[in-house]
Structure formats: C-alpha cells, structure tokens
Coordinates of C-alpha atoms in Angstrom, one line a residue:
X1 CA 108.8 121.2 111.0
X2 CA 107.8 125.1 110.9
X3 CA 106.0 126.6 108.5
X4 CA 105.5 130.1 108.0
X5 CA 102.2 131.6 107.9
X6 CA 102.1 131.8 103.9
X7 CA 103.7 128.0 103.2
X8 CA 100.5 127.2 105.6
X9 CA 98.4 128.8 103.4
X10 CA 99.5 127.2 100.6
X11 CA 99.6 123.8 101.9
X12 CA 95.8 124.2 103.6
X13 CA 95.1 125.3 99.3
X14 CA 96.6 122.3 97.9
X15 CA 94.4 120.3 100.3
X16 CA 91.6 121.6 99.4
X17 CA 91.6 121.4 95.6
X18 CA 92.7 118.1 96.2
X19 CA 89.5 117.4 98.3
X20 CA 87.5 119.6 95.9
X21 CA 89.1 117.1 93.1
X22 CA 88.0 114.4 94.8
X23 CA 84.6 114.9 95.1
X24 CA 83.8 115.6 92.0
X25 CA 84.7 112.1 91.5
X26 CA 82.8 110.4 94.5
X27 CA 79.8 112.5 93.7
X28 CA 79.7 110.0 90.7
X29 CA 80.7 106.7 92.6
X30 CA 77.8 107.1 95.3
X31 CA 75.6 109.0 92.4
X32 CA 75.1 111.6 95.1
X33 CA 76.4 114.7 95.6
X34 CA 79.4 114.3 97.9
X35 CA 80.6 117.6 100.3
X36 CA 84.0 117.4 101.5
X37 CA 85.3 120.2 104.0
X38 CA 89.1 120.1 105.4
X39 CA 87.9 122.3 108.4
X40 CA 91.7 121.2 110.1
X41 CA 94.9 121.6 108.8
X42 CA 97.9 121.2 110.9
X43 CA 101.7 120.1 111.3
X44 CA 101.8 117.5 114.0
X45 CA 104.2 115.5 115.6
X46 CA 104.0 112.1 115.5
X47 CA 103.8 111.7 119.5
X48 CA 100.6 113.8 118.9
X49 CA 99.4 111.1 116.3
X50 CA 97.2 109.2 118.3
X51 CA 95.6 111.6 120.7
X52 CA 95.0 113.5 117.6
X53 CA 93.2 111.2 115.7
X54 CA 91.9 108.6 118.0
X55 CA 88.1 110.1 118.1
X56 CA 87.5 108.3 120.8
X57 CA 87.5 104.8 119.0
X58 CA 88.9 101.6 119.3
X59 CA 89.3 100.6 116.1
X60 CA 89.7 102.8 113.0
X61 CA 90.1 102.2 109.4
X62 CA 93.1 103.0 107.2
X63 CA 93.3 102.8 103.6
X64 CA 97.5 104.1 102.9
X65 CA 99.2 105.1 100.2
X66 CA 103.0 105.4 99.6
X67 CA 104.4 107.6 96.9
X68 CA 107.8 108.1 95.7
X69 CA 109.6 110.9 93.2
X70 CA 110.8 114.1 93.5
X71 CA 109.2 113.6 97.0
X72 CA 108.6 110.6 98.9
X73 CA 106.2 110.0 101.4
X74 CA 102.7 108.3 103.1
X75 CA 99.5 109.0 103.1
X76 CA 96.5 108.2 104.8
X77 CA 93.1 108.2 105.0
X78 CA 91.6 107.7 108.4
X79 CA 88.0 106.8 109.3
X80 CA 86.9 105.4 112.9
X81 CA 85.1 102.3 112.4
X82 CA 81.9 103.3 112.6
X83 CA 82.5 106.1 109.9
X84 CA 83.5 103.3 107.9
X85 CA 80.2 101.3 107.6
X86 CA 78.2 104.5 107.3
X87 CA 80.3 104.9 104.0
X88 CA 79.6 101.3 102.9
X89 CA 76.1 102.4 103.3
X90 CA 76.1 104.8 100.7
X91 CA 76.5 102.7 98.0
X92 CA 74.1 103.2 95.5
X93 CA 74.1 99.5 94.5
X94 CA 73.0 96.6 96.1
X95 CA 76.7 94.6 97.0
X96 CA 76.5 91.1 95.6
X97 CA 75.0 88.5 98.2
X98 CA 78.2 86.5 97.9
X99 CA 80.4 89.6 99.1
X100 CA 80.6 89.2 103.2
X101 CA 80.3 93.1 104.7
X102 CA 83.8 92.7 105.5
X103 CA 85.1 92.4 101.9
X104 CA 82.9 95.3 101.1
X105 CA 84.0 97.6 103.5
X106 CA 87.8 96.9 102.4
X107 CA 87.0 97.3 98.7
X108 CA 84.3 100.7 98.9
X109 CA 87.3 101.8 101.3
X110 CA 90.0 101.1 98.9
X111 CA 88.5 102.8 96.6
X112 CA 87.6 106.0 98.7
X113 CA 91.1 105.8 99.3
X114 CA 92.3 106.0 96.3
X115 CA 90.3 108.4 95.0
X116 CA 90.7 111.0 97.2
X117 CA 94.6 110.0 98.3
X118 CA 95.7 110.2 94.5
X119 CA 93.5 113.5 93.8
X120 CA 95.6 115.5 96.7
X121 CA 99.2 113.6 95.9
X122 CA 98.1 114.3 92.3
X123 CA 97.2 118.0 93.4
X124 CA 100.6 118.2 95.2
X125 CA 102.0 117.0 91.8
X126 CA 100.5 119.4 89.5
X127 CA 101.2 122.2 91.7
X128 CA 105.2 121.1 92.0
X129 CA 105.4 120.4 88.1
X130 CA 106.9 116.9 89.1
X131 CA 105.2 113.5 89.3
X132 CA 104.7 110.9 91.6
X133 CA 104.7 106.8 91.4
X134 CA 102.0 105.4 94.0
X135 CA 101.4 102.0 95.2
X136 CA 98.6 100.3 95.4
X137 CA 96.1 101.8 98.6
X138 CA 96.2 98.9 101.3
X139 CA 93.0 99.0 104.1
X140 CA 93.7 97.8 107.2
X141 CA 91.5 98.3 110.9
X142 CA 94.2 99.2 113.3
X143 CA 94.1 100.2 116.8
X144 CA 94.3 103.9 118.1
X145 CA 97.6 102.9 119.1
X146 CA 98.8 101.2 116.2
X147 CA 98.6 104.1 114.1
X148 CA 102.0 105.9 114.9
X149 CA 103.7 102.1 113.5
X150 CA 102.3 103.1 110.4
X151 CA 104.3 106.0 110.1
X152 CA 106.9 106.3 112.8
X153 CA 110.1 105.1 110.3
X154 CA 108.7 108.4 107.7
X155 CA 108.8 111.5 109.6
X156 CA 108.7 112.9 113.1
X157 CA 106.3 115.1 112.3
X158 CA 103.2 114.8 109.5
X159 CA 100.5 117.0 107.7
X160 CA 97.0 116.7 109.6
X161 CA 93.6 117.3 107.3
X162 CA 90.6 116.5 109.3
X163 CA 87.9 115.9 106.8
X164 CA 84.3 115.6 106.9
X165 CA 82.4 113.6 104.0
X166 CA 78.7 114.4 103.5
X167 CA 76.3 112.7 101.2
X168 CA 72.4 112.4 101.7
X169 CA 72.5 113.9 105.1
X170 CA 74.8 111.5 105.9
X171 CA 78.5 113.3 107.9
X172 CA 81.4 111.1 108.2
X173 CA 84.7 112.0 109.5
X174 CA 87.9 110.6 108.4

C-alpha cells in the first residue's frame, strides 16, 4: 500500500489525536500526567514486522483489538517485556496482595490497551463519520517471531506508530 504524501499526513494526524485522546485518559488512571509522542509513522510490510518491532527483545507484550464496520481490521499495542513491568509500576495503587504480578500485568495492560486502542479506532471513527464494533482487548507475551501470526491472515502490509509513554520520569516504548 502507497500513500501519497498528503493521505500520510492525514493518517500520521489521526494518530496523533488519538494518542493525544488517550492520554488525557491515562493521565487520570496513573493520576499522573501521562506524555505520549508517535515520533514513527510508517506503512510496513508484514515481512518487515518483526525486524521492525523486535527492540531487541525476546519476549514482548501484546494487548490486540479487532474491529469490524465500514472497515475491518486489527490493532495492536506492542510493549517489550520490560516496558511492560515498568508500566505496571506506575500504578498509583497498591495491587491487592492476592493478585500474583502476572495477573496484574495482564489486567494494567488490558486496560492500557484499551484505552488507548479504542481512543485512535475511535479517532479513525469520528474522522470517517462511520462506527466501529470492537472486541474485547486480549494480552498475550509472544515471541519476536510470533508477531507476524498475529496478523499475517489481515493484510500484507500494516500501519506502524512507534510510541513513547512518559509518566514521572519514567519512558516506555510500545
């Protein structure tokens, strides 16, 4: 997929009020002030995928969204691992003893997720005048190499955003 210099534009716009959408509402889940920058924005192809977003890690965490309607389509958010715990870390609250970290880290993640997931399909949405059904955000820890499974039966190519979170001096990738 090609797009002209103007539909890139565009697209790098919608991304970015989306962000912009979704921190407002993380600044009031963490009680911080969240900063989210999409310094990236770029059509890929899918055999790019896992170079692309690999960071060098084994492992990273996924929390994905499907949406359906007038278009149809995945998303993803994308942390390595290690970006993952340092955004279990920012909650404001002290998790429940009885929660094991793993449980924690799917939850805080499902719910990063779908914040900022919805805020840039809903973006997309209020942009196209059209609406969207979503399921439910799923978190998984995949592989570098698992990624492209994830995707491969969508598209052969897909919309890049490289994002970085920061909250309390804290930066975090995804």
């Amino acid at each position: 997929m090609k797009l002209t210099e103007d539909q890139m534009d565009y697209l790098k716009e919608v991304i970015n009020i989306g962000i912009g959408r979704s921190a407002s509402v993380l600044n009031k889940v963490v009680k911080n002030r969240v900063i989210l920058k999409v310094p990236v924005v770029q059509i890929i192809m899918i055999q790019e995928m896992e170079k692309r977003i690999g960071w060098n890690e084994n492992l990273l965490s996924i929390v994905s969204m499907d949406f359906k309607g007038d278009l149809a389509g995945k998303v993803a958010l994308v942390f390595p691992s290690p970006s993952a715990v340092k955004m279990v870390d920012l909650l404001p609250d002290k998790p429940s003893p009885k929660l094991e970290m793993a449980q924690l880290r799917t939850g805080t993640l499902n719910e990063v997720g779908n914040i900022v997931l919805n805020s840039l399909i809903g973006t997309l949405g209020n942009l196209l005048k059209t609406r969207f059904r979503f399921s439910i955000p799923r978190f998984r820890e995949l592989a570098t190499n698992e990624v492209t499974g994830l995707f491969s039966s969508m598209s052969d190519s897909f919309i890049l955003a490289e994002t970085q979170f920061h909250v309390r001096d804290v930066d975090i990738n995804g």
